[in-house]
mmCIF file of C-alpha atoms in Angstrom:
data_model
loop_
_atom_site.group_PDB
_atom_site.id
_atom_site.type_symbol
_atom_site.label_atom_id
_atom_site.label_comp_id
_atom_site.label_asym_id
_atom_site.label_seq_id
_atom_site.Cartn_x
_atom_site.Cartn_y
_atom_site.Cartn_z
ATOM 1 C CA MET W 1 -20.085 28.448 -45.200
ATOM 2 C CA ASN W 2 -21.976 25.099 -45.260
ATOM 3 C CA ARG W 3 -19.861 23.974 -48.185
ATOM 4 C CA LEU W 4 -16.636 24.725 -46.188
ATOM 5 C CA ILE W 5 -17.916 22.710 -43.219
ATOM 6 C CA LEU W 6 -18.783 19.845 -45.459
ATOM 7 C CA ILE W 7 -15.320 19.842 -47.103
ATOM 8 C CA ILE W 8 -13.546 19.969 -43.650
ATOM 9 C CA THR W 9 -15.785 17.105 -42.438
ATOM 10 C CA VAL W 10 -14.992 14.958 -45.481
ATOM 11 C CA ILE W 11 -11.277 15.645 -45.115
ATOM 12 C CA SER W 12 -11.402 14.784 -41.375
ATOM 13 C CA ILE W 13 -13.270 11.539 -41.940
ATOM 14 C CA GLY W 14 -10.948 10.614 -44.860
ATOM 15 C CA GLY W 15 -7.954 11.298 -42.691
ATOM 16 C CA ALA W 16 -9.311 9.120 -39.844
ATOM 17 C CA VAL W 17 -9.959 6.254 -42.247
ATOM 18 C CA ASN W 18 -6.421 6.592 -43.683
ATOM 19 C CA VAL W 19 -4.853 6.496 -40.166
ATOM 20 C CA ALA W 20 -6.963 3.417 -39.339
ATOM 21 C CA ARG W 21 -5.723 1.634 -42.465
ATOM 22 C CA HIS W 22 -2.104 2.837 -42.074
ATOM 23 C CA PRO W 23 -1.355 3.592 -38.409
ATOM 24 C CA PRO W 24 1.829 5.582 -37.791
ATOM 25 C CA ALA W 25 4.894 3.485 -36.938
ATOM 26 C CA PRO W 26 5.539 3.457 -33.170
ATOM 27 C CA VAL W 27 8.289 5.702 -32.040
ATOM 28 C CA GLU W 28 10.467 4.292 -29.333
ATOM 29 C CA ALA W 29 11.322 6.864 -26.750
ATOM 30 C CA LYS W 30 14.945 7.165 -25.796
ATOM 31 C CA PRO W 31 15.257 6.743 -22.058
ATOM 32 C CA VAL W 32 16.980 9.301 -19.877
ATOM 33 C CA ARG W 33 19.934 7.923 -17.979
ATOM 34 C CA TYR W 34 20.769 9.057 -14.493
ATOM 35 C CA SER W 35 23.770 8.160 -12.412
ATOM 36 C CA LYS W 36 21.412 7.899 -9.422
ATOM 37 C CA PRO W 37 17.691 7.348 -9.293
ATOM 38 C CA ASN W 38 15.827 10.574 -10.040
ATOM 39 C CA PRO W 39 13.625 11.213 -7.025
ATOM 40 C CA TRP W 40 11.674 13.917 -8.896
ATOM 41 C CA SER W 41 10.148 11.788 -11.620
ATOM 42 C CA LYS W 42 7.953 8.739 -11.322
ATOM 43 C CA ASP W 43 7.307 8.502 -15.084
ATOM 44 C CA GLU W 44 10.720 8.903 -16.760
ATOM 45 C CA ILE W 45 12.956 7.040 -14.380
ATOM 46 C CA LEU W 46 15.824 4.968 -15.607
ATOM 47 C CA ALA W 47 18.434 4.430 -13.001
ATOM 48 C CA GLU W 48 21.423 2.261 -13.709
ATOM 49 C CA GLN W 49 23.285 1.508 -10.531
ATOM 50 C CA PRO W 50 27.050 1.079 -10.620
ATOM 51 C CA GLN W 51 28.140 -2.523 -10.149
ATOM 52 C CA ARG W 52 29.339 -2.537 -6.586
ATOM 53 C CA PRO W 53 29.793 -5.235 -4.052
ATOM 54 C CA ASN W 54 26.947 -5.468 -1.571
ATOM 55 C CA ARG W 55 26.669 -7.570 1.532
ATOM 56 C CA ARG W 56 22.898 -7.766 1.297
ATOM 57 C CA TYR W 57 22.445 -9.900 -1.796
ATOM 58 C CA ALA W 58 21.072 -13.352 -1.134
ATOM 59 C CA GLY W 59 23.232 -16.323 -1.741
ATOM 60 C CA THR W 60 26.623 -17.505 -0.672
ATOM 61 C CA GLY W 61 27.576 -14.303 1.127
ATOM 62 C CA GLU W 62 30.065 -13.359 -1.605
ATOM 63 C CA GLY W 63 28.241 -10.081 -1.939
ATOM 64 C CA SER W 64 27.488 -10.287 -5.670
ATOM 65 C CA PRO W 65 24.186 -10.668 -7.501
ATOM 66 C CA ALA W 66 25.540 -13.819 -9.157
ATOM 67 C CA SER W 67 25.642 -15.476 -5.775
ATOM 68 C CA GLY W 68 21.869 -15.783 -5.783
ATOM 69 C CA GLY W 69 20.327 -12.326 -6.001
ATOM 70 C CA GLY W 70 20.682 -12.101 -9.794
ATOM 71 C CA GLY W 71 18.127 -12.239 -12.506
ATOM 72 C CA GLU W 72 15.569 -9.948 -14.034
ATOM 73 C CA VAL W 73 11.969 -9.079 -13.357
ATOM 74 C CA ARG W 74 9.694 -7.395 -15.835
ATOM 75 C CA LEU W 75 6.603 -5.418 -14.653
ATOM 76 C CA GLU W 76 3.757 -4.066 -16.790
ATOM 77 C CA ARG W 77 2.121 -0.723 -16.034
ATOM 78 C CA GLU W 78 -1.367 -1.268 -14.596
ATOM 79 C CA MET W 79 -4.520 0.668 -15.620
ATOM 80 C CA ASP W 80 -4.014 3.171 -12.746
ATOM 81 C CA GLY W 81 -0.561 4.095 -14.167
ATOM 82 C CA HIS W 82 1.472 2.374 -11.453
ATOM 83 C CA PHE W 83 3.821 -0.640 -11.544
ATOM 84 C CA TYR W 84 3.016 -3.324 -8.962
ATOM 85 C CA ALA W 85 5.191 -6.218 -7.909
ATOM 86 C CA ASP W 86 4.535 -9.417 -5.987
ATOM 87 C CA VAL W 87 7.081 -9.114 -3.179
ATOM 88 C CA MET W 88 8.113 -11.570 -0.527
ATOM 89 C CA VAL W 89 8.832 -9.945 2.843
ATOM 90 C CA ARG W 90 10.172 -12.373 5.412
ATOM 91 C CA GLY W 91 8.892 -15.184 3.195
ATOM 92 C CA ILE W 92 5.310 -13.844 3.189
ATOM 93 C CA PRO W 93 3.813 -12.621 -0.174
ATOM 94 C CA VAL W 94 2.827 -8.990 -0.463
ATOM 95 C CA HIS W 95 1.464 -7.004 -3.358
ATOM 96 C CA ALA W 96 3.386 -3.672 -3.527
ATOM 97 C CA VAL W 97 3.563 -0.499 -5.551
ATOM 98 C CA VAL W 98 7.050 0.099 -6.967
ATOM 99 C CA ASP W 99 7.438 3.660 -5.734
ATOM 100 C CA THR W 100 10.637 5.417 -7.017
ATOM 101 C CA GLY W 101 9.631 8.425 -4.978
ATOM 102 C CA ALA W 102 9.586 6.571 -1.619
ATOM 103 C CA SER W 103 12.818 6.517 0.330
ATOM 104 C CA VAL W 104 12.183 3.183 1.977
ATOM 105 C CA VAL W 105 10.015 0.125 1.928
ATOM 106 C CA ALA W 106 6.814 1.093 3.795
ATOM 107 C CA LEU W 107 4.194 -1.317 5.025
ATOM 108 C CA PRO W 108 0.625 -0.569 6.186
ATOM 109 C CA GLY W 109 0.000 -1.641 9.797
ATOM 110 C CA ASP W 110 -2.322 -4.555 8.939
ATOM 111 C CA GLU W 111 0.111 -5.943 6.343
ATOM 112 C CA ALA W 112 3.026 -5.660 8.758
ATOM 113 C CA ARG W 113 1.222 -7.590 11.424
ATOM 114 C CA ARG W 114 0.242 -10.274 8.905
ATOM 115 C CA ILE W 115 3.962 -10.556 7.983
ATOM 116 C CA GLY W 116 4.839 -10.990 11.697
ATOM 117 C CA PHE W 117 6.093 -7.549 12.793
ATOM 118 C CA SER W 118 4.902 -6.406 16.214
ATOM 119 C CA TRP W 119 4.923 -3.104 18.005
ATOM 120 C CA SER W 120 2.953 -1.201 20.599
ATOM 121 C CA SER W 121 1.292 2.197 20.355
ATOM 122 C CA SER W 122 4.176 3.639 22.477
ATOM 123 C CA ASP W 123 6.589 2.563 19.698
ATOM 124 C CA VAL W 124 4.916 4.830 17.108
ATOM 125 C CA LYS W 125 6.904 8.015 16.631
ATOM 126 C CA PRO W 126 7.414 10.648 13.879
ATOM 127 C CA ILE W 127 9.630 8.920 11.358
ATOM 128 C CA GLY W 128 9.474 11.283 8.375
ATOM 129 C CA ARG W 129 7.620 13.852 6.295
ATOM 130 C CA GLY W 130 5.223 13.113 3.521
ATOM 131 C CA ALA W 131 3.024 15.184 1.217
ATOM 132 C CA SER W 132 0.464 15.580 3.976
ATOM 133 C CA GLY W 133 2.858 16.403 6.775
ATOM 134 C CA THR W 134 4.556 14.351 9.506
ATOM 135 C CA VAL W 135 4.488 10.563 9.040
ATOM 136 C CA TYR W 136 4.130 8.471 12.184
ATOM 137 C CA GLY W 137 5.362 4.883 12.302
ATOM 138 C CA VAL W 138 7.771 2.252 13.507
ATOM 139 C CA VAL W 139 11.175 1.307 12.033
ATOM 140 C CA ARG W 140 11.970 -2.420 11.827
ATOM 141 C CA ARG W 141 14.298 -4.656 9.852
ATOM 142 C CA ALA W 142 13.284 -7.327 7.378
ATOM 143 C CA GLU W 143 15.568 -10.354 7.125
ATOM 144 C CA SER W 144 14.836 -10.537 3.444
ATOM 145 C CA ILE W 145 12.754 -8.825 0.747
ATOM 146 C CA SER W 146 12.536 -10.297 -2.678
ATOM 147 C CA VAL W 147 10.910 -9.653 -6.079
ATOM 148 C CA GLY W 148 11.196 -12.724 -8.180
ATOM 149 C CA SER W 149 14.909 -13.777 -8.161
ATOM 150 C CA LEU W 150 16.078 -10.370 -6.788
ATOM 151 C CA VAL W 151 16.724 -10.661 -3.128
ATOM 152 C CA VAL W 152 17.990 -8.060 -0.621
ATOM 153 C CA ARG W 153 18.762 -9.048 2.940
ATOM 154 C CA ASP W 154 18.672 -7.108 6.215
ATOM 155 C CA LEU W 155 16.649 -4.127 4.978
ATOM 156 C CA GLU W 156 15.066 -1.376 7.078
ATOM 157 C CA VAL W 157 11.288 -1.063 6.622
ATOM 158 C CA MET W 158 8.901 1.589 7.929
ATOM 159 C CA ILE W 159 5.568 0.429 9.336
ATOM 160 C CA ILE W 160 2.871 3.017 9.016
ATOM 161 C CA PRO W 161 0.011 1.883 11.309
ATOM 162 C CA GLU W 162 -2.536 4.400 9.922
ATOM 163 C CA GLY W 163 -2.976 6.224 6.618
ATOM 164 C CA LEU W 164 -1.115 3.883 4.250
ATOM 165 C CA ASP W 165 -3.260 1.582 2.153
ATOM 166 C CA VAL W 166 -0.672 -0.322 0.113
ATOM 167 C CA THR W 167 2.915 -1.508 0.621
ATOM 168 C CA LEU W 168 5.511 0.707 -1.072
ATOM 169 C CA LEU W 169 8.621 -0.822 -2.561
ATOM 170 C CA GLY W 170 10.950 2.117 -2.127
ATOM 171 C CA GLN W 171 14.480 3.256 -2.933
ATOM 172 C CA ASN W 172 16.275 1.345 -0.160
ATOM 173 C CA PHE W 173 15.280 -1.805 -2.036
ATOM 174 C CA LEU W 174 15.592 -0.391 -5.515
ATOM 175 C CA SER W 175 19.046 1.106 -4.980
ATOM 176 C CA GLU W 176 20.384 -2.420 -4.214
ATOM 177 C CA ILE W 177 19.301 -3.573 -7.687
ATOM 178 C CA ARG W 178 21.855 -2.873 -10.468
ATOM 179 C CA LYS W 179 19.339 -1.613 -12.991
ATOM 180 C CA VAL W 180 15.870 -0.046 -12.665
ATOM 181 C CA GLU W 181 14.641 0.771 -16.156
ATOM 182 C CA MET W 182 11.328 2.143 -17.375
ATOM 183 C CA LYS W 183 10.373 2.217 -21.022
ATOM 184 C CA GLY W 184 6.824 3.064 -21.859
ATOM 185 C CA ASP W 185 4.554 0.611 -20.083
ATOM 186 C CA GLU W 186 7.300 -1.764 -18.856
ATOM 187 C CA MET W 187 9.640 -1.569 -15.894
ATOM 188 C CA VAL W 188 12.667 -3.849 -15.704
ATOM 189 C CA LEU W 189 14.476 -4.644 -12.483
ATOM 190 C CA SER W 190 17.683 -6.466 -13.142
ATOM 191 C CA ASN W 191 20.998 -7.604 -11.584
ATOM 192 C CA LEU W 192 22.256 -9.051 -14.864
#
């Protein structure tokens, strides 16, 4: 029995040394393509939006990404597994989680006030349902929201005065981008 354990141990150590010297070649995963963003998956999302005219792109008003809302932004997955983007909301910088499962851009109350949104406690109403039940907040419009060179104008945002710790960059922004692609630890947002 001891001899068997010794042989298995030597084989295991020898295999580990061999893997260290000759690591396996990386296998590139084939992304899954959806005609619309898949709201059920935050890990395997690859949404390619049809090229359609849109009045909300920044630029000359022609309604195309080439008129000023074009370009590409690459984001790296952070240690917590999420993708974060430096976003400009109404010209004010905000650090946000790219949340393909969120329907809209959502701002914590403190962040929204820093950006210049105002409301009173009487404005706060039920605005949706989340994993923990009814979500209370205020609906406002942002004149512009941008990530790098990708700009969307006149976008609805939800302000959540209590219970939200970080800004969520949701589907109402992402659906205006031609391509949202995730491969491994990189997410690409592109209008090219």
